[in-house]
Coordinates of N, CA and C in Angstrom, one line a residue:
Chain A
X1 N -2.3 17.8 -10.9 CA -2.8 16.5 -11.5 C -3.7 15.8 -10.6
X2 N -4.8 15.4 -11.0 CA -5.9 14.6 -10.2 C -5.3 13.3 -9.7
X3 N -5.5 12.8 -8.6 CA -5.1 11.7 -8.5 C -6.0 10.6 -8.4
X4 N -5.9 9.2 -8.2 CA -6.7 8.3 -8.1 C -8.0 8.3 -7.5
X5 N -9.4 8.2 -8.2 CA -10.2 8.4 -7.6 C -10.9 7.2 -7.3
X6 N -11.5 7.2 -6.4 CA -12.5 5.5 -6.2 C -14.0 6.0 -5.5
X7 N -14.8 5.1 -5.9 CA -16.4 5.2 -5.1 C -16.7 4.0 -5.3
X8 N -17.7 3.4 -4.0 CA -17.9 4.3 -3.2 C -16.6 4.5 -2.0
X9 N -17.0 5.5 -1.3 CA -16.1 5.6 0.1 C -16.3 5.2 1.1
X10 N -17.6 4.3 1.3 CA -18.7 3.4 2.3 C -19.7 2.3 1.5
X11 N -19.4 1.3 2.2 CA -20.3 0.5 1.4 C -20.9 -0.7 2.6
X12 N -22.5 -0.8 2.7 CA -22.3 -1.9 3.8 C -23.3 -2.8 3.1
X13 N -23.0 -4.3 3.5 CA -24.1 -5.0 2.7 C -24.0 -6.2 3.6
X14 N -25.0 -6.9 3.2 CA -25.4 -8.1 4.0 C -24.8 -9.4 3.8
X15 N -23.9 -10.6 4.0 CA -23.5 -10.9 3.6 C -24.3 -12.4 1.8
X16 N -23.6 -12.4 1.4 CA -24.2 -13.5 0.3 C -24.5 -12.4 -0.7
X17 N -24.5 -11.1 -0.1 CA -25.2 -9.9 -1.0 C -23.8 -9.6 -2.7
X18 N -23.8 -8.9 -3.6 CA -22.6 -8.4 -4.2 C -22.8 -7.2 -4.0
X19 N -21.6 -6.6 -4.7 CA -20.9 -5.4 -4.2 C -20.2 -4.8 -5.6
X20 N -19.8 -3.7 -5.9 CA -18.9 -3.3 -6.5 C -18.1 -2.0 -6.7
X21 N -17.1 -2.0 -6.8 CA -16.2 -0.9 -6.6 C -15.5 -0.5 -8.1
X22 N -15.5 1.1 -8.3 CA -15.2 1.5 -8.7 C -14.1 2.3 -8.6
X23 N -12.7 2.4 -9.7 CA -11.2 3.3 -9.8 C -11.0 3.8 -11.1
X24 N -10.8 4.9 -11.1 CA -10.2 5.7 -12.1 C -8.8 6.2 -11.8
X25 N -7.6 5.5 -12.5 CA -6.4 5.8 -12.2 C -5.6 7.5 -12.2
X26 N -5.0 7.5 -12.3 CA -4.0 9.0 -13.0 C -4.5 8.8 -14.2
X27 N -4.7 9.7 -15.2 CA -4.5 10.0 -16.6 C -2.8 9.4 -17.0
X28 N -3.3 8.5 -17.9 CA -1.8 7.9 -18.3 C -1.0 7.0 -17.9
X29 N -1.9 6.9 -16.7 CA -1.1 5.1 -15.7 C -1.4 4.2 -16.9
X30 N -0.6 3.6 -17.1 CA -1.0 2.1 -17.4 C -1.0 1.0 -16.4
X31 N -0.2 1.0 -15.3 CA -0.4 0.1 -14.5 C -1.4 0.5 -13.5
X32 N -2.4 -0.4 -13.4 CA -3.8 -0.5 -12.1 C -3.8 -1.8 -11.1
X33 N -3.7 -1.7 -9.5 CA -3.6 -2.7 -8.6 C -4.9 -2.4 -7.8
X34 N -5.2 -3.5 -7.4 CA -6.1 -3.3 -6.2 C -5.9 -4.6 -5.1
X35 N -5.9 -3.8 -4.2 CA -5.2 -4.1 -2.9 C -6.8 -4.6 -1.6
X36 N -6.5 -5.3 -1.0 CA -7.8 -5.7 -0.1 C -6.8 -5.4 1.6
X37 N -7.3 -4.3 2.6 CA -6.3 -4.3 3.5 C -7.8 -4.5 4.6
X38 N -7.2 -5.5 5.6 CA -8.2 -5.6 6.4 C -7.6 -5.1 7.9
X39 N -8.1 -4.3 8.9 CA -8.3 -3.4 9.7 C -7.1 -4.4 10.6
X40 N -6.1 -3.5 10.9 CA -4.8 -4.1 11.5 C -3.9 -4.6 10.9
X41 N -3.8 -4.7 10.0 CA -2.9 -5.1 8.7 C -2.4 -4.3 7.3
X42 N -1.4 -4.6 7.0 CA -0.9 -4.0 5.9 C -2.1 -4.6 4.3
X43 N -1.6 -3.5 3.5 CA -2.4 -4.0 2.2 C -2.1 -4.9 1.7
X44 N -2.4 -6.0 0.8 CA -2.4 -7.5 0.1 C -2.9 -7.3 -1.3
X45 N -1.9 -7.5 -2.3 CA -2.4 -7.0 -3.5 C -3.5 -8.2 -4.1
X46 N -4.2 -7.7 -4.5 CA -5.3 -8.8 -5.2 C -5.4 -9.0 -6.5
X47 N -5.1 -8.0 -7.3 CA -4.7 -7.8 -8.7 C -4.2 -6.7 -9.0
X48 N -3.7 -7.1 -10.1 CA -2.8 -6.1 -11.1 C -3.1 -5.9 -12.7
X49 N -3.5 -4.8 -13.2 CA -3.4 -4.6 -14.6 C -2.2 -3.9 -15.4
X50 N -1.7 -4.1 -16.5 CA -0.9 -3.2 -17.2 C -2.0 -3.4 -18.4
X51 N -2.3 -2.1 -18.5 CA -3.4 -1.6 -19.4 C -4.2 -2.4 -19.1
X52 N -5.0 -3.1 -20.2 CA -6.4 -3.9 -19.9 C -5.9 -5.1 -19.7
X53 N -4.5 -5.7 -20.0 CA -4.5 -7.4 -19.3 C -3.8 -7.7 -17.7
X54 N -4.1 -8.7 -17.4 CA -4.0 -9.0 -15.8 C -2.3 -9.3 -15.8
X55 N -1.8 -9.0 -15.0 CA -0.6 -9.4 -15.1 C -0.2 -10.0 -13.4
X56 N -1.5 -9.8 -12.5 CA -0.9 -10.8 -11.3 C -2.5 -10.8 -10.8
X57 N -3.1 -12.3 -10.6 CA -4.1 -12.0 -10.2 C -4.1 -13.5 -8.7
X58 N -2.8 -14.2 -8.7 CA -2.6 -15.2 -7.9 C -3.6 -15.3 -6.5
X59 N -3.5 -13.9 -5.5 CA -4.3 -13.6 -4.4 C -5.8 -13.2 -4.7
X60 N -6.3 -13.7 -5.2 CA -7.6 -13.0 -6.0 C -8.0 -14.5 -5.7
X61 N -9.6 -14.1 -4.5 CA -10.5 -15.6 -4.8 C -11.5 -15.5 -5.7
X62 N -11.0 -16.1 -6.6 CA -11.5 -16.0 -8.3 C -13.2 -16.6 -8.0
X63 N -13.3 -17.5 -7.0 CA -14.9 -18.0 -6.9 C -15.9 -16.7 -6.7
X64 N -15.3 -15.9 -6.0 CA -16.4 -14.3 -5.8 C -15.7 -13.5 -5.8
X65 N -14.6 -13.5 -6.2 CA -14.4 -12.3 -7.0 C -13.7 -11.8 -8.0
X66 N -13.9 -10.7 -8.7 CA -13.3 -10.4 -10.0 C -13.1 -9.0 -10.5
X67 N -12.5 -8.9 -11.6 CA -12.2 -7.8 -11.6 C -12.1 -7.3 -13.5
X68 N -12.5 -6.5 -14.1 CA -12.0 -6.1 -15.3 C -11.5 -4.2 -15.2
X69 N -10.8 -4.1 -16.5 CA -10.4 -2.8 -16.4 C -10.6 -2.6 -18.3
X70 N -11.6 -2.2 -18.4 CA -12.2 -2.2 -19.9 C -11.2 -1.0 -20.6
X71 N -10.8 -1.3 -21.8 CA -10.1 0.4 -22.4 C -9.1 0.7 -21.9
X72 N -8.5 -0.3 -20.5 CA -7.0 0.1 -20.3 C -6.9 1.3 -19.4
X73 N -8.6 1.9 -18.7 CA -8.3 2.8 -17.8 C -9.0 2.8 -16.5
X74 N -10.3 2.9 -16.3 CA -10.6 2.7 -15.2 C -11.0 1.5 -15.2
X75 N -11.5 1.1 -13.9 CA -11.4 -0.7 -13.6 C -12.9 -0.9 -12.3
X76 N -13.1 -1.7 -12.5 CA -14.0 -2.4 -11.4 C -14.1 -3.8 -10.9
X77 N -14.0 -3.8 -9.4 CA -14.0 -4.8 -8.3 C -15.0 -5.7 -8.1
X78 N -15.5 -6.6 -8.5 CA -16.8 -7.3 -7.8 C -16.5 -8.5 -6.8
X79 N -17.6 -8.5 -5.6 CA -17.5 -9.4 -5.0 C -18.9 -9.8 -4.8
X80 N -19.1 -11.6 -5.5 CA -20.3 -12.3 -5.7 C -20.3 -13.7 -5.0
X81 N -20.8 -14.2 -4.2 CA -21.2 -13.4 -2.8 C -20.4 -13.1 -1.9
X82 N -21.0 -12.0 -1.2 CA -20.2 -11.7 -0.3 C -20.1 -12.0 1.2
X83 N -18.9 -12.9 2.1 CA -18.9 -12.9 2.9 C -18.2 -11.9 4.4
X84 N -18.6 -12.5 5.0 CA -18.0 -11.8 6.4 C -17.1 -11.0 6.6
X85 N -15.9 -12.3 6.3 CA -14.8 -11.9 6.0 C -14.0 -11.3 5.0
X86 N -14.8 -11.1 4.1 CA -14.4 -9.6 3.2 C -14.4 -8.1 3.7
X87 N -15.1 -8.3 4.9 CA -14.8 -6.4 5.4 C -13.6 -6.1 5.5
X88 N -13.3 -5.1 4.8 CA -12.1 -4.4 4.8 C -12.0 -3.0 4.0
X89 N -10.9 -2.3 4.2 CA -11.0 -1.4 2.9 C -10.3 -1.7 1.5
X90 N -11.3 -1.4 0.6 CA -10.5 -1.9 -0.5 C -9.7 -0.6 -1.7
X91 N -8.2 -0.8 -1.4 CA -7.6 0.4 -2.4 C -7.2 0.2 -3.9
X92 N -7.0 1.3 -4.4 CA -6.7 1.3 -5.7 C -5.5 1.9 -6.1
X93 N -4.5 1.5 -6.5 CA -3.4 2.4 -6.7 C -3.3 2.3 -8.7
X94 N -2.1 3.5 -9.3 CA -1.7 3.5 -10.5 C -0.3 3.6 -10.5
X95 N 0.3 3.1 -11.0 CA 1.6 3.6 -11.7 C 2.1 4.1 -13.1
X96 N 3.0 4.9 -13.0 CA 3.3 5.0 -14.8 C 3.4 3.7 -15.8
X97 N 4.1 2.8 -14.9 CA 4.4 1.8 -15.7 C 5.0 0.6 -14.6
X98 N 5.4 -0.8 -15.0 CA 5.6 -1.2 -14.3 C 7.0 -1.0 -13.5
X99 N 7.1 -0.9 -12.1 CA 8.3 -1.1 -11.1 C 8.4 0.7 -10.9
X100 N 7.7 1.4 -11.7 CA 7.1 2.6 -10.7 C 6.7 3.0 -9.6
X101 N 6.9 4.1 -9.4 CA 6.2 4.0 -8.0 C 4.6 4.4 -8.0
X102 N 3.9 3.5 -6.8 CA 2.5 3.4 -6.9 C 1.8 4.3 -6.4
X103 N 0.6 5.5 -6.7 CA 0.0 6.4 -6.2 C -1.4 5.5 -5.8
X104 N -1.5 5.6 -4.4 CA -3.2 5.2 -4.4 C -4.3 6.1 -4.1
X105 N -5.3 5.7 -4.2 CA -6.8 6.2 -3.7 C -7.1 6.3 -2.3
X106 N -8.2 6.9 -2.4 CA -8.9 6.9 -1.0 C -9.6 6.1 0.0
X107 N -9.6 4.5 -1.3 CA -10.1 3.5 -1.0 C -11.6 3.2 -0.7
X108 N -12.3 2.5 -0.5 CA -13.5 2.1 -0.5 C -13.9 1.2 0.9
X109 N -14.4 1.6 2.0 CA -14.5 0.6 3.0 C -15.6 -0.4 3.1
X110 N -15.5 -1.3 3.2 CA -16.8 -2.4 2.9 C -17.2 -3.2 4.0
X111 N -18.4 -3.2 5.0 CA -18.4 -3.7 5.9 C -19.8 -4.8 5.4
X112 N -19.4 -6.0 5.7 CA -20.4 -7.4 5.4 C -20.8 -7.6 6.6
X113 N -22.0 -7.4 6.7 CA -22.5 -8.0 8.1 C -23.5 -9.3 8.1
Chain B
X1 N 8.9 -17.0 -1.1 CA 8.6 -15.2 -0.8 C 9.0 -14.5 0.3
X2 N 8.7 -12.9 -0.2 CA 9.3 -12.1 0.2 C 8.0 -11.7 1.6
X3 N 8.7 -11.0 3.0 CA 8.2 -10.8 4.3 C 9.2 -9.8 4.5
X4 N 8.0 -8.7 4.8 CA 8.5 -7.7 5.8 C 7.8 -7.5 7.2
X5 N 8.7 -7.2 8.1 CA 8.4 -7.4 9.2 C 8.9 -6.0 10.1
X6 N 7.4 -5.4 10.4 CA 7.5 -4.2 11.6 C 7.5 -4.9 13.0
X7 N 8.1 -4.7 13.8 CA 8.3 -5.4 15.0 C 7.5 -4.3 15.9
X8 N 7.2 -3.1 15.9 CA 6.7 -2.0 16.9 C 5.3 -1.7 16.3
X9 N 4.1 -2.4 17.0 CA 3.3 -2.1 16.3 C 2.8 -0.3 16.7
X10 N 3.0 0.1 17.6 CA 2.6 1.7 18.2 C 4.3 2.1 18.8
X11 N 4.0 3.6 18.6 CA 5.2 4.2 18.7 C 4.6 5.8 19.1
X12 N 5.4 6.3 20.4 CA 5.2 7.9 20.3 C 5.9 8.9 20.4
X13 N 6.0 9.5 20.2 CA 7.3 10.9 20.2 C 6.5 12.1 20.7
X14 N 7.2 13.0 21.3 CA 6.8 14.2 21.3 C 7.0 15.4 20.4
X15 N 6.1 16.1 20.1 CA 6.3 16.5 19.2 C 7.8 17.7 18.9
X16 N 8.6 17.5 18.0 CA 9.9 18.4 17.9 C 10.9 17.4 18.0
X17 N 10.8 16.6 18.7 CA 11.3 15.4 18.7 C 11.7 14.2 17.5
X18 N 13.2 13.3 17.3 CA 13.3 12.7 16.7 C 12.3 10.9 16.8
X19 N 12.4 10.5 16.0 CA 11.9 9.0 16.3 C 11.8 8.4 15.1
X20 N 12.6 6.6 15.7 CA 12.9 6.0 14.2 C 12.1 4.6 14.5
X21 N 11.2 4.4 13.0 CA 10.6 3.3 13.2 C 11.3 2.2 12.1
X22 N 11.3 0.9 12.7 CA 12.0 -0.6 12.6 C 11.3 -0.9 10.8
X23 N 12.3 -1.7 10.4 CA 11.6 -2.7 9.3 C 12.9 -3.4 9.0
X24 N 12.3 -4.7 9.0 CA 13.2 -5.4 8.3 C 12.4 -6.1 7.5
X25 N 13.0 -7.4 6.3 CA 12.4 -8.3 4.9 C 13.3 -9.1 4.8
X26 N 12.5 -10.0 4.8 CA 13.6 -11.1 4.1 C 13.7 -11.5 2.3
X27 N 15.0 -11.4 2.0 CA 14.6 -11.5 0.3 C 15.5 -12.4 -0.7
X28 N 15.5 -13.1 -1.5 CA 17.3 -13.3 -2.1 C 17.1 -12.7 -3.6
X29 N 16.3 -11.8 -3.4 CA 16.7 -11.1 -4.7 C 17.7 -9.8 -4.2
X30 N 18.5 -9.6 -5.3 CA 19.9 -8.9 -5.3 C 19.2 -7.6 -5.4
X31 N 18.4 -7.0 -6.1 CA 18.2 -6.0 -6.5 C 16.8 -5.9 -6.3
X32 N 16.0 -4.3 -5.2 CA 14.6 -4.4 -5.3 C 14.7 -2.6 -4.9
X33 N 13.3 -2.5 -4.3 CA 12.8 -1.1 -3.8 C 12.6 -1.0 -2.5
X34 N 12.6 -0.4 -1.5 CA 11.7 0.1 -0.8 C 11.7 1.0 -0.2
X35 N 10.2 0.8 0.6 CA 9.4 2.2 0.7 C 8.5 2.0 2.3
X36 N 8.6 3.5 2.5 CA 7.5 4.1 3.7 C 6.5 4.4 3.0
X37 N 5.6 4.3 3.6 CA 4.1 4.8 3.3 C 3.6 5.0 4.4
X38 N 2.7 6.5 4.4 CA 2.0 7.0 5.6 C 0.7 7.1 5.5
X39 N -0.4 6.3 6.2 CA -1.5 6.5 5.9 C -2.2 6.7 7.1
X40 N -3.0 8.2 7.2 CA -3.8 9.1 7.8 C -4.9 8.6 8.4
X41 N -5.5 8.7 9.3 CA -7.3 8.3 9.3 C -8.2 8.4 7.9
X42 N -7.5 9.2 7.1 CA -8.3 9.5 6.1 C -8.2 7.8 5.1
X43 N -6.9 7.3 5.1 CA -7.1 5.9 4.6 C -6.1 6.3 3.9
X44 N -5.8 7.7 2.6 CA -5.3 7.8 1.8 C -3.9 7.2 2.1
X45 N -2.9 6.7 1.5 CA -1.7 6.0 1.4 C -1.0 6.6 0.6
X46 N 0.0 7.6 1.3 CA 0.9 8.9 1.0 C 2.6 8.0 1.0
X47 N 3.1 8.2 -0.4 CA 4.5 7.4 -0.3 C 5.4 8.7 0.6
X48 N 6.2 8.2 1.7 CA 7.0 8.8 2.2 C 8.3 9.2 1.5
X49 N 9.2 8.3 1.2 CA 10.0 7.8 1.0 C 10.7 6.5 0.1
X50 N 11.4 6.6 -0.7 CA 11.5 4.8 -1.7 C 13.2 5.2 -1.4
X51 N 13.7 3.9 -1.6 CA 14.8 3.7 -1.5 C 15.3 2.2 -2.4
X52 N 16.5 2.6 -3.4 CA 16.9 1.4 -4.6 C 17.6 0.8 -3.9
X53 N 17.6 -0.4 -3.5 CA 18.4 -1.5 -3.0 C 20.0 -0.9 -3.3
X54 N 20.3 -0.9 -4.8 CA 21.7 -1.0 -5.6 C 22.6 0.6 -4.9
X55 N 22.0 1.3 -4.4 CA 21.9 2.4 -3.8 C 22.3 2.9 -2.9
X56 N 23.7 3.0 -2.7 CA 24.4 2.9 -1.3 C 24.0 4.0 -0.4
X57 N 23.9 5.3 -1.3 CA 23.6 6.0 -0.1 C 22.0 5.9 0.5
X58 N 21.7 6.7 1.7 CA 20.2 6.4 2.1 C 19.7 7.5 1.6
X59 N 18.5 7.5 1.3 CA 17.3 8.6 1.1 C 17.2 9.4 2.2
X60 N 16.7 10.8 1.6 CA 16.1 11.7 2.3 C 15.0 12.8 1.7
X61 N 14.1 12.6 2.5 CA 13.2 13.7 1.9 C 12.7 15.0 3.3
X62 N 13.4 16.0 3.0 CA 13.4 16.9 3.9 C 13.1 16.5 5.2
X63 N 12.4 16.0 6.5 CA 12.3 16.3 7.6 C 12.7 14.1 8.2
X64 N 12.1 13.3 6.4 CA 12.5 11.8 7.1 C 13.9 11.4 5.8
X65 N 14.2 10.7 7.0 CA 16.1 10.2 6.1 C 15.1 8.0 6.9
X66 N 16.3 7.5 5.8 CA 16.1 6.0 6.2 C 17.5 5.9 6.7
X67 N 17.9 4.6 7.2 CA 19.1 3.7 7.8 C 18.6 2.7 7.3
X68 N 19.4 2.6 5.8 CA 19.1 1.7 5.0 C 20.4 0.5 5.0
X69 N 20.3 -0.7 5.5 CA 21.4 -1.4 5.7 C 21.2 -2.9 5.2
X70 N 21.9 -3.2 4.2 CA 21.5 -3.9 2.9 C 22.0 -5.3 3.2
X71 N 23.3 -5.8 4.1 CA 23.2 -6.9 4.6 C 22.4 -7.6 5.9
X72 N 21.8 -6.7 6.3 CA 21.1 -6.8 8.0 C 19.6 -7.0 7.2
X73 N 19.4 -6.3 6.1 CA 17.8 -6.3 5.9 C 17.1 -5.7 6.6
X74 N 17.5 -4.4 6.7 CA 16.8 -3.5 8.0 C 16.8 -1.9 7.3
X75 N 15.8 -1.7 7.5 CA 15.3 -0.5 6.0 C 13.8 0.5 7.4
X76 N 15.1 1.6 8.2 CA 14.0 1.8 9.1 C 13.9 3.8 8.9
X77 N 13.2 3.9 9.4 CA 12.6 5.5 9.2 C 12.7 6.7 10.6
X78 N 13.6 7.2 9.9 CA 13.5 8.3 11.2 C 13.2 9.5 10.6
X79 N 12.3 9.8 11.6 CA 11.4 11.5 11.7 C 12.1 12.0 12.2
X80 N 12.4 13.4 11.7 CA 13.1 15.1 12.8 C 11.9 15.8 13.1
X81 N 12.1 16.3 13.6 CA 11.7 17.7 14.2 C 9.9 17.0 14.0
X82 N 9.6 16.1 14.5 CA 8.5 15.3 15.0 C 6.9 16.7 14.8
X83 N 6.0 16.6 14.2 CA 4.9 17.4 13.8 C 3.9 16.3 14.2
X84 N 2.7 17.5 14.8 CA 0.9 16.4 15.2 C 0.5 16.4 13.9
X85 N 1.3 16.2 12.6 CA 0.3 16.4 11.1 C 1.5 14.8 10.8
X86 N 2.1 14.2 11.6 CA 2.7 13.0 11.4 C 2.3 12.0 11.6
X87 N 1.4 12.1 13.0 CA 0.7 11.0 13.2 C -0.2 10.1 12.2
X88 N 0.3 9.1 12.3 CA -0.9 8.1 11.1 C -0.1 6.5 11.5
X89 N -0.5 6.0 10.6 CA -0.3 4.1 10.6 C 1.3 4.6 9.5
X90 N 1.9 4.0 9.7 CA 3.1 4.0 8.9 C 3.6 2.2 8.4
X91 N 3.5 2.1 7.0 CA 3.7 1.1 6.3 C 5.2 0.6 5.5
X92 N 5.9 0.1 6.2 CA 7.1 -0.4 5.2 C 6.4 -1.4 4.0
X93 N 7.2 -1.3 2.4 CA 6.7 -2.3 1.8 C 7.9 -2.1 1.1
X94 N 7.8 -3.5 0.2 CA 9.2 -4.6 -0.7 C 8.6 -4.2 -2.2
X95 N 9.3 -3.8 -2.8 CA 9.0 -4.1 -4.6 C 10.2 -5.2 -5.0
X96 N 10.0 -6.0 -5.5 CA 11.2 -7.0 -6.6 C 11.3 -6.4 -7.3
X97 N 12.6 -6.6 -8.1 CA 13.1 -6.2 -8.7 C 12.6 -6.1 -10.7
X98 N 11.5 -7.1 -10.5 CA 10.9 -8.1 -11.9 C 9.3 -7.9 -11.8
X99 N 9.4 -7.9 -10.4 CA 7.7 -7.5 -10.5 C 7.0 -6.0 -9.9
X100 N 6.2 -5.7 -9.8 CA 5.7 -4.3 -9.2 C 4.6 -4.7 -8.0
X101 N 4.7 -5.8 -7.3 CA 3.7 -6.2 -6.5 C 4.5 -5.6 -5.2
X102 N 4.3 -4.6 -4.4 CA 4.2 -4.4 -3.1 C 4.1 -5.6 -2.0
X103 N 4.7 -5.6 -1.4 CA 4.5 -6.6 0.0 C 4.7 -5.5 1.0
X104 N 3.7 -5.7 1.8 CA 3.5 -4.5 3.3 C 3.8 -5.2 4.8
X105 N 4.5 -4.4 5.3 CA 4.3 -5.2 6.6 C 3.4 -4.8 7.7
X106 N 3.0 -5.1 8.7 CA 2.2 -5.1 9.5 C 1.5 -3.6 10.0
X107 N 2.7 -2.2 9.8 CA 2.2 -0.9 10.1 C 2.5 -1.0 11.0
X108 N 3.2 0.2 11.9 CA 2.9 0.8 13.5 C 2.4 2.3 13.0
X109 N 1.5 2.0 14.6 CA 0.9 3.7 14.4 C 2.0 4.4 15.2
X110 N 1.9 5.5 14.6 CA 2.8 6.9 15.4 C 1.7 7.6 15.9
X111 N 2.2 8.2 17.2 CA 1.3 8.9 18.1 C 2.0 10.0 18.6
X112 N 1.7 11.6 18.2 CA 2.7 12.5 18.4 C 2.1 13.6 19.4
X113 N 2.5 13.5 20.6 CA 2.2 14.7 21.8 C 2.5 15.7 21.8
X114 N 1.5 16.8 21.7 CA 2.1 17.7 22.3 C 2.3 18.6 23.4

């Protein structure tokens, strides 16, 4: 079974610049998270989908950034504008459902300079 | 809210060798998850191990077993027979019982000699 894919795998941009990331879950997850982990630290969830509606998006700085997941399968990340302190890698996980256990991606590294 | 807390941030073993790494959380929910996660240089984030709170006995998955201890809040990971394909960042995290939001703690890296 394919697992979670994400692109890009590198991303660098200047800051104030946007950005966007791209996840395609397992076939069949309904639940989609995306996690922001910054270099020495554990992951920090940022959002959560069960199918296409949000079901946790509390850590999410809604001023630049955002997130949809059209059709209830794959999903995309934006961040408008982007600062500094956004470098990090950004992951993608799926679950079957919710309180599953979560498969993630390969993640996406994003460095703002 | 809920905090987990790795106290070792680097750890090494030699290789063949046993080695158990720390996690504790603080929580007052009765009932939850948790979990090792091993992640590579590659970034990927490989579930080691989950273990159900309600669950007296501990997990094991062939070469790692947990010492899962439910009034102490201490939920820690021991490796056998220690392998250089073990080395990576190793992640304790919390699921509630209500929600599916992961909480991670800080990771130690494991560093395996041979």
């Amino acid at each position: 079974e394919a697992g979670v894919a994400q692109s890009p795998r590198y991303k660098i941009i200047e800051k104030r610049q946007s950005v966007a990331f791209w996840c395609n879950p397992i076939s069949g997850h309904a639940t989609l998270y995306w996690y922001q982990q910054i270099l020495g630290q554990g992951p920090k969830l940022l959002i959560q989908f069960q199918n296409n509606g949000v079901v946790d998006d509390s850590q999410l700085p809604k001023d630049r950034f955002s997130a949809e997941r059209l059709k209830g399968v794959d999903s995309t990340l934006k961040i408008q504008p982007a600062k500094l302190e956004d470098s990090a890698v950004y992951l993608c996980a799926s679950s079957l459902e919710l309180l599953a256990v979560q498969f993630f991606g390969p993640g996406t590294r994003l460095t703002v300079l | 809210a809920q905090t987990v807390t790795q106290s070792q941030p680097e750890m090494s073993v030699q290789e063949a060798e046993t080695v158990t790494l720390s996690c504790t959380y603080d929580t007052s929910e009765s009932d939850y998850y948790l979990f090792w996660y091993k992640q590579p240089p590659s970034r990927q984030m490989i579930l080691v191990i989950r273990q159900e709170a309600y669950k007296q006995q501990n997990a094991t998955e062939n070469r790692f077993s947990v010492n899962f201890q439910k009034a102490a809040k201490s939920f820690s990971l021991k490796i056998s027979d220690s392998q250089l394909g073990d080395a990576a960042m190793y992640f304790c995290a919390y699921n509630g019982e209500y929600g599916n939001k992961l909480v991670f703690g800080a990771g130690t890296i494991l560093r395996v000699k041979s």
